[in-house]
Amino acid sequence: MLTSKGAATRQRIIEGAARLMRERGPAGVGLDDVRAATSTSKSQLFHYFPDGKADLLLAVARHEADQVLADQQPELDRLATWADWEAWRQRVVARYAAQERACPLSALTAQLGTGDPATVAVVTDLYDRWHAQLRAGVQALLDAGEAAPDIDVDRAATALLTAVAGGATLLMATGRIDYMESALSEALDGLRSPVSPAG
Amino acid sequence: MLTSKGAATRQRIIEGAARLMRERGPAGVGLDDVRAATSTSKSQLFHYFPDGKADLLLAVARHEADQVLADQQPELDRLATWADWEAWRQRVVARYAAQERACPLSALTAQLGTGDPATVAVVTDLYDRWHAQLRAGVQALLDAGEAAPDIDVDRAATALLTAVAGGATLLMATGRIDYMESALSEALDGLRSPVSPAG
């Protein structure tokens, strides 16, 4: 266990490394760059990241995975009404439109090796948490009678998740955000109760 | 313009290179490996691919992009009835389940640089053709009265495309195929006319 001061130092190193890796790409950042940018000594760095760069890359990947969800707040945490969902949709599309092709998490997982078990665990955990929040939001719509009553809540959450993930993949490949916009609108419209108002 | 014999030789080199790159990854294949595997001389290779490996990588990427659509045939070309769509869905899911994490086209575009204009053109063209075929299939359902009459055909095709692309992204990241299965089922169910039978 780290002391709270130790945890704060570790977090400061991770955030500094994340900033550098967003600017230059993970392959372009060495431990000396991280030391210089975060004013830490070599022994401090190895105290917190004993395996060196691989450890640090994984910690930054975890940080960037958290950031994917943080960038969807506060909307993601409080999805309940259609207005909440619409606000979330707009935030997600704006976030990815601003990011364009440069997905920091993809760059990190590519550097770590997408098949590496620790990397898979980081990304699987991200998708699990993301899916759970979308699922809770769909359930809230259903409980309020605002969604079609025959909805499969799990599957609906998966459709929303893949609309964002697929939209992001197409954005990175083509530079076009409209795939994500259309796919998210379509997935959300699919949830609407046939008798509920369209607004 | 190549003669038909020249075109056949060029295609033979591309297919041989694609096989090697599927086995070893694009970074692990040199021009000498391609020459040996396809029984071609150095001068032949440079006749067909004057810029060397970059030219060849791009040609293999185009070949693998074509393969993404070819792997969905014959179903993709003849999407009209619900039975056609169901057969297509099964083929797509089986294809990606068999591929697991190893997407040959992703490996190539990563090697070429996803922001490279020629790479973007290859992938954009793939998604355009794919979208057009899905769109034609949705339109056929609509024309036959088998889909909900208020469907936006373009958007529905985009939702199907992102379900596959997002499902593939999640498959590569987590090793799980069920995201794609659920997302595709959800997207297809969304097309159904409320009065049409569910089968």
Coordinates of C-alpha atoms in Angstrom, one line a residue:
Chain A
M1 CA 0.0 0.0 0.0
L2 CA 1.2 3.5 -0.8
T3 CA 0.9 6.3 1.8
S4 CA -1.4 9.1 0.6
K5 CA 1.6 11.2 -0.2
G6 CA 3.1 8.3 -2.2
A7 CA -0.2 7.8 -4.0
A8 CA -0.3 11.5 -4.9
T9 CA 3.3 11.3 -6.3
R10 CA 2.5 8.2 -8.3
Q11 CA -0.6 9.9 -9.7
R12 CA 1.4 13.0 -10.6
I13 CA 3.9 10.9 -12.5
I14 CA 1.1 9.1 -14.4
E15 CA -0.6 12.4 -15.3
G16 CA 2.7 13.9 -16.5
A17 CA 3.5 10.8 -18.5
A18 CA 0.0 10.8 -20.0
R19 CA 0.4 14.4 -21.1
L20 CA 3.7 13.7 -22.8
M21 CA 2.3 10.5 -24.5
R22 CA -0.7 12.4 -25.8
E23 CA 1.7 15.0 -27.4
R24 CA 4.4 12.7 -28.8
G25 CA 2.8 9.2 -28.8
P26 CA 3.8 6.6 -26.3
A27 CA 6.7 5.3 -28.4
G28 CA 8.3 8.8 -28.4
V29 CA 8.4 9.2 -24.6
G30 CA 11.3 7.8 -22.6
L31 CA 11.6 7.5 -18.8
D32 CA 14.1 10.4 -18.8
D33 CA 11.4 12.6 -20.4
V34 CA 8.9 11.6 -17.7
R35 CA 11.5 12.3 -15.0
A36 CA 12.2 15.8 -16.4
A37 CA 8.5 16.7 -16.9
T38 CA 7.5 15.5 -13.5
S39 CA 10.6 16.6 -11.5
T40 CA 11.2 13.1 -10.1
S41 CA 14.4 11.2 -9.5
K42 CA 15.3 7.9 -11.2
S43 CA 14.9 6.1 -7.8
Q44 CA 11.4 7.6 -7.3
L45 CA 10.4 6.5 -10.7
F46 CA 11.6 2.9 -10.1
H47 CA 10.0 2.9 -6.7
Y48 CA 6.6 3.5 -8.2
F49 CA 7.1 1.6 -11.5
P50 CA 9.6 -1.2 -10.7
D51 CA 9.4 -2.7 -14.2
G52 CA 10.1 0.7 -15.8
K53 CA 8.4 1.8 -19.0
A54 CA 6.1 -1.2 -19.3
D55 CA 4.7 -0.6 -15.8
L56 CA 4.3 3.1 -16.5
L57 CA 2.6 2.4 -19.9
L58 CA 0.1 0.1 -18.2
A59 CA -0.6 2.7 -15.5
V60 CA -1.1 5.4 -18.1
A61 CA -3.4 3.1 -20.1
R62 CA -5.5 2.6 -16.9
H63 CA -5.6 6.4 -16.5
E64 CA -6.6 6.9 -20.1
A65 CA -9.3 4.2 -19.7
D66 CA -10.7 6.1 -16.7
Q67 CA -10.5 9.3 -18.8
V68 CA -12.8 7.7 -21.5
L69 CA -15.6 7.5 -18.9
A70 CA -14.7 10.8 -17.2
D71 CA -15.1 12.6 -20.5
Q72 CA -18.7 11.4 -20.6
Q73 CA -19.6 13.0 -17.2
P74 CA -21.6 14.2 -15.6
E75 CA -24.2 12.8 -18.1
L76 CA -23.0 9.1 -18.0
D77 CA -23.6 8.9 -14.2
R78 CA -27.1 10.2 -14.3
L79 CA -28.7 8.7 -17.4
A80 CA -32.4 8.5 -16.7
T81 CA -34.7 10.6 -18.9
W82 CA -34.6 11.1 -22.6
A83 CA -33.1 14.6 -22.0
D84 CA -30.2 13.0 -20.1
W85 CA -29.6 10.6 -23.0
E86 CA -29.7 13.3 -25.6
A87 CA -27.2 15.4 -23.5
W88 CA -24.9 12.4 -23.2
R89 CA -25.1 11.7 -27.0
Q90 CA -24.1 15.3 -27.7
R91 CA -21.2 15.1 -25.3
V92 CA -19.9 11.9 -26.7
V93 CA -20.1 13.1 -30.3
A94 CA -18.4 16.4 -29.4
R95 CA -15.7 14.6 -27.4
Y96 CA -14.8 12.3 -30.3
A97 CA -15.1 15.0 -32.9
A98 CA -12.6 17.0 -30.9
Q99 CA -10.3 14.0 -30.6
E100 CA -10.4 13.1 -34.2
R101 CA -7.9 10.4 -35.1
A102 CA -5.8 10.6 -31.9
C103 CA -7.2 8.1 -29.5
P104 CA -4.7 8.1 -26.6
L105 CA -5.9 4.7 -25.3
S106 CA -5.6 3.0 -28.7
A107 CA -2.0 4.3 -29.0
L108 CA -1.2 2.9 -25.6
T109 CA -2.7 -0.5 -26.1
A110 CA -1.0 -0.8 -29.5
Q111 CA 2.3 0.0 -27.8
L112 CA 1.7 -2.5 -25.0
G113 CA 0.5 -5.2 -27.5
T114 CA -3.3 -5.6 -27.8
G115 CA -3.1 -9.3 -26.9
D116 CA -1.1 -8.8 -23.7
P117 CA -3.2 -10.1 -20.8
A118 CA -2.7 -7.0 -18.6
T119 CA -3.7 -4.8 -21.5
V120 CA -6.8 -6.9 -22.2
A121 CA -7.7 -6.6 -18.5
V122 CA -7.6 -2.8 -18.6
V123 CA -9.7 -2.6 -21.7
T124 CA -12.2 -5.3 -20.7
D125 CA -12.7 -3.5 -17.4
L126 CA -13.3 -0.2 -19.2
Y127 CA -16.0 -1.8 -21.5
D128 CA -17.6 -3.6 -18.5
R129 CA -17.9 -0.4 -16.5
W130 CA -19.1 1.5 -19.5
H131 CA -21.7 -1.2 -20.4
A132 CA -22.9 -1.3 -16.8
Q133 CA -23.6 2.5 -16.8
L134 CA -25.4 2.4 -20.1
R135 CA -27.4 -0.6 -18.9
A136 CA -28.4 1.3 -15.8
G137 CA -29.5 4.2 -17.9
V138 CA -31.6 2.0 -20.2
Q139 CA -33.2 0.3 -17.1
A140 CA -34.1 3.8 -15.8
L141 CA -35.9 4.6 -19.0
L142 CA -37.7 1.3 -18.8
D143 CA -38.7 1.8 -15.2
A144 CA -40.1 5.3 -16.0
G145 CA -42.1 3.8 -18.9
E146 CA -40.1 5.9 -21.3
A147 CA -38.7 3.0 -23.3
A148 CA -40.4 0.2 -25.3
P149 CA -41.4 -2.4 -22.7
D150 CA -40.0 -5.4 -24.7
I151 CA -36.4 -4.0 -24.7
D152 CA -33.6 -6.4 -23.8
V153 CA -31.6 -4.1 -21.5
D154 CA -28.3 -5.9 -21.8
R155 CA -28.5 -6.0 -25.6
A156 CA -29.6 -2.4 -25.9
A157 CA -26.6 -1.3 -23.8
T158 CA -24.3 -3.4 -26.0
A159 CA -25.8 -1.7 -29.1
L160 CA -25.1 1.7 -27.7
L161 CA -21.5 0.7 -26.7
T162 CA -20.7 -0.7 -30.1
A163 CA -22.2 2.4 -31.8
V164 CA -19.6 4.5 -29.9
A165 CA -16.8 2.0 -30.4
G166 CA -17.6 1.4 -34.0
G167 CA -18.1 5.1 -34.6
A168 CA -14.7 5.8 -33.1
T169 CA -13.1 3.1 -35.2
L170 CA -14.6 4.6 -38.4
L171 CA -13.6 8.1 -37.2
M172 CA -10.0 7.0 -36.7
A173 CA -10.0 5.3 -40.1
T174 CA -11.7 7.9 -42.2
G175 CA -11.7 11.1 -40.2
R176 CA -15.6 11.2 -40.4
I177 CA -17.7 11.7 -37.2
D178 CA -21.0 11.3 -38.9
Y179 CA -20.9 7.5 -38.6
M180 CA -21.0 7.8 -34.8
E181 CA -23.7 10.5 -34.9
S182 CA -26.0 8.3 -37.1
A183 CA -25.3 5.1 -35.2
L184 CA -26.0 6.6 -31.8
S185 CA -29.2 8.3 -33.0
E186 CA -30.3 5.0 -34.5
A187 CA -29.5 3.0 -31.4
L188 CA -31.3 5.5 -29.1
D189 CA -34.4 5.7 -31.4
G190 CA -34.6 2.0 -31.2
L191 CA -35.2 2.3 -27.5
R192 CA -38.2 4.6 -27.7
S193 CA -41.6 3.3 -26.8
P194 CA -43.8 3.4 -29.9
V195 CA -46.4 5.4 -27.9
S196 CA -44.0 7.8 -26.2
P197 CA -43.6 11.3 -27.7
A198 CA -40.7 11.7 -30.1
G199 CA -39.2 14.8 -28.4
Chain B
M1 CA -1.8 -0.3 -67.9
L2 CA -0.6 -3.8 -67.3
T3 CA -1.1 -6.6 -69.8
S4 CA -3.3 -9.4 -68.5
K5 CA -0.2 -11.5 -67.9
G6 CA 1.3 -8.6 -66.0
A7 CA -1.8 -8.1 -64.0
A8 CA -1.9 -11.8 -63.1
T9 CA 1.8 -11.7 -61.9
R10 CA 1.1 -8.6 -59.9
Q11 CA -1.9 -10.2 -58.3
R12 CA 0.1 -13.4 -57.5
I13 CA 2.7 -11.3 -55.7
I14 CA 0.0 -9.4 -53.7
E15 CA -1.6 -12.7 -52.7
G16 CA 1.7 -14.3 -51.7
A17 CA 2.6 -11.2 -49.7
A18 CA -0.8 -11.1 -48.0
R19 CA -0.4 -14.8 -46.9
L20 CA 3.0 -14.1 -45.4
M21 CA 1.8 -10.9 -43.7
R22 CA -1.2 -12.8 -42.2
E23 CA 1.3 -15.3 -40.8
R24 CA 4.0 -13.1 -39.5
G25 CA 2.5 -9.6 -39.3
P26 CA 3.3 -6.9 -42.0
A27 CA 6.4 -5.7 -40.0
G28 CA 7.9 -9.2 -40.1
V29 CA 7.8 -9.6 -43.9
G30 CA 10.6 -8.2 -46.1
L31 CA 10.8 -7.9 -49.9
D32 CA 13.2 -10.8 -50.0
D33 CA 10.6 -13.0 -48.2
V34 CA 8.0 -12.0 -50.8
R35 CA 10.4 -12.7 -53.7
A36 CA 11.2 -16.2 -52.3
A37 CA 7.5 -17.0 -51.6
T38 CA 6.3 -15.9 -55.0
S39 CA 9.3 -16.9 -57.1
T40 CA 9.8 -13.5 -58.5
S41 CA 13.0 -11.6 -59.2
K42 CA 14.0 -8.3 -57.7
S43 CA 13.5 -6.5 -61.0
Q44 CA 10.0 -8.0 -61.3
L45 CA 9.1 -6.9 -57.8
F46 CA 10.3 -3.3 -58.5
H47 CA 8.5 -3.3 -61.9
Y48 CA 5.2 -3.8 -60.2
F49 CA 5.9 -2.0 -57.0
P50 CA 8.3 0.9 -57.8
D51 CA 8.4 2.3 -54.3
G52 CA 9.1 -1.1 -52.8
K53 CA 7.6 -2.2 -49.5
A54 CA 5.3 0.9 -49.0
D55 CA 3.8 0.2 -52.5
L56 CA 3.4 -3.4 -51.7
L57 CA 1.9 -2.8 -48.3
L58 CA -0.7 -0.5 -49.8
A59 CA -1.6 -3.0 -52.5
V60 CA -2.0 -5.8 -49.9
A61 CA -4.2 -3.4 -47.8
R62 CA -6.4 -2.9 -50.8
H63 CA -6.5 -6.7 -51.3
E64 CA -7.4 -7.3 -47.6
A65 CA -10.1 -4.6 -47.8
D66 CA -11.6 -6.4 -50.7
Q67 CA -11.4 -9.6 -48.7
V68 CA -13.5 -8.1 -45.9
L69 CA -16.4 -7.8 -48.3
A70 CA -15.6 -11.1 -50.1
D71 CA -15.8 -12.9 -46.8
Q72 CA -19.4 -11.7 -46.4
Q73 CA -20.5 -13.2 -49.8
P74 CA -22.6 -14.5 -51.3
E75 CA -25.0 -13.0 -48.7
L76 CA -23.9 -9.4 -48.8
D77 CA -24.6 -9.2 -52.5
R78 CA -28.2 -10.5 -52.3
L79 CA -29.6 -9.0 -49.1
A80 CA -33.3 -8.7 -49.6
T81 CA -35.4 -10.9 -47.3
W82 CA -35.2 -11.4 -43.6
A83 CA -33.8 -14.9 -44.3
D84 CA -31.0 -13.3 -46.3
W85 CA -30.2 -10.8 -43.5
E86 CA -30.1 -13.6 -40.9
A87 CA -27.8 -15.7 -43.1
W88 CA -25.5 -12.6 -43.5
R89 CA -25.5 -12.0 -39.8
Q90 CA -24.5 -15.6 -39.1
R91 CA -21.7 -15.5 -41.7
V92 CA -20.3 -12.2 -40.3
V93 CA -20.3 -13.4 -36.7
A94 CA -18.7 -16.7 -37.7
R95 CA -16.1 -14.9 -39.8
Y96 CA -15.0 -12.6 -36.9
A97 CA -15.2 -15.3 -34.3
A98 CA -12.8 -17.3 -36.4
Q99 CA -10.5 -14.4 -37.0
E100 CA -10.4 -13.5 -33.3
R101 CA -7.9 -10.7 -32.6
A102 CA -5.9 -11.0 -35.8
C103 CA -7.4 -8.4 -38.2
P104 CA -5.1 -8.4 -41.2
L105 CA -6.4 -5.0 -42.5
S106 CA -5.9 -3.3 -39.1
A107 CA -2.3 -4.7 -38.9
L108 CA -1.6 -3.2 -42.4
T109 CA -3.2 0.2 -41.7
A110 CA -1.2 0.4 -38.4
Q111 CA 2.0 -0.4 -40.3
L112 CA 1.2 2.2 -43.1
G113 CA 0.1 4.8 -40.6
T114 CA -3.6 5.3 -40.1
G115 CA -3.4 9.0 -40.9
D116 CA -1.6 8.4 -44.3
P117 CA -3.9 9.7 -47.1
A118 CA -3.5 6.7 -49.3
T119 CA -4.4 4.4 -46.3
V120 CA -7.4 6.6 -45.4
A121 CA -8.5 6.3 -49.1
V122 CA -8.4 2.5 -49.0
V123 CA -10.4 2.3 -45.8
T124 CA -12.9 5.0 -46.7
D125 CA -13.5 3.2 -50.0
L126 CA -14.1 -0.1 -48.1
Y127 CA -16.6 1.5 -45.7
D128 CA -18.4 3.3 -48.6
R129 CA -18.8 0.1 -50.6
W130 CA -19.9 -1.8 -47.5
H131 CA -22.4 0.9 -46.5
A132 CA -23.8 1.0 -50.0
Q133 CA -24.5 -2.8 -50.0
L134 CA -26.1 -2.7 -46.6
R135 CA -28.2 0.3 -47.7
A136 CA -29.4 -1.6 -50.8
G137 CA -30.4 -4.5 -48.5
V138 CA -32.3 -2.3 -46.2
Q139 CA -34.0 -0.6 -49.1
A140 CA -35.0 -4.1 -50.5
L141 CA -36.7 -4.9 -47.1
L142 CA -38.5 -1.6 -47.2
D143 CA -39.6 -2.1 -50.8
A144 CA -41.0 -5.5 -49.9
G145 CA -42.9 -4.1 -46.9
E146 CA -40.8 -6.2 -44.6
A147 CA -39.3 -3.2 -42.7
A148 CA -40.8 -0.5 -40.6
P149 CA -41.9 2.1 -43.1
D150 CA -40.5 5.1 -41.2
I151 CA -36.9 3.8 -41.4
D152 CA -34.1 6.1 -42.5
V153 CA -32.3 3.8 -44.9
D154 CA -28.9 5.6 -44.7
R155 CA -28.9 5.7 -40.9
A156 CA -30.0 2.1 -40.6
A157 CA -27.1 1.0 -42.9
T158 CA -24.7 3.1 -40.7
A159 CA -26.0 1.4 -37.5
L160 CA -25.4 -2.0 -39.1
L161 CA -21.9 -1.0 -40.2
T162 CA -20.9 0.4 -36.8
A163 CA -22.3 -2.7 -35.1
V164 CA -19.8 -4.8 -37.1
A165 CA -17.0 -2.3 -36.8
G166 CA -17.6 -1.7 -33.1
G167 CA -18.1 -5.4 -32.4
A168 CA -14.8 -6.1 -34.2
T169 CA -13.0 -3.4 -32.1
L170 CA -14.4 -4.9 -28.9
L171 CA -13.5 -8.4 -30.1
M172 CA -9.9 -7.4 -30.8
A173 CA -9.6 -5.6 -27.4
T174 CA -11.3 -8.2 -25.2
G175 CA -11.4 -11.5 -27.2
R176 CA -15.2 -11.6 -26.8
I177 CA -17.5 -12.0 -29.9
D178 CA -20.8 -11.5 -28.0
Y179 CA -20.7 -7.8 -28.3
M180 CA -20.9 -8.1 -32.1
E181 CA -23.6 -10.8 -31.9
S182 CA -25.8 -8.6 -29.6
A183 CA -25.2 -5.4 -31.5
L184 CA -26.1 -6.9 -34.8
S185 CA -29.2 -8.6 -33.5
E186 CA -30.3 -5.3 -31.9
A187 CA -29.6 -3.3 -35.1
L188 CA -31.5 -5.8 -37.2
D189 CA -34.5 -6.0 -34.8
G190 CA -34.7 -2.2 -35.0
L191 CA -35.5 -2.5 -38.7
R192 CA -38.5 -4.8 -38.3
S193 CA -41.9 -3.6 -39.1
P194 CA -43.9 -3.7 -35.8
V195 CA -46.7 -5.6 -37.7
S196 CA -44.4 -8.1 -39.4
P197 CA -44.0 -11.5 -37.9
A198 CA -40.9 -11.9 -35.7
G199 CA -39.5 -15.0 -37.4

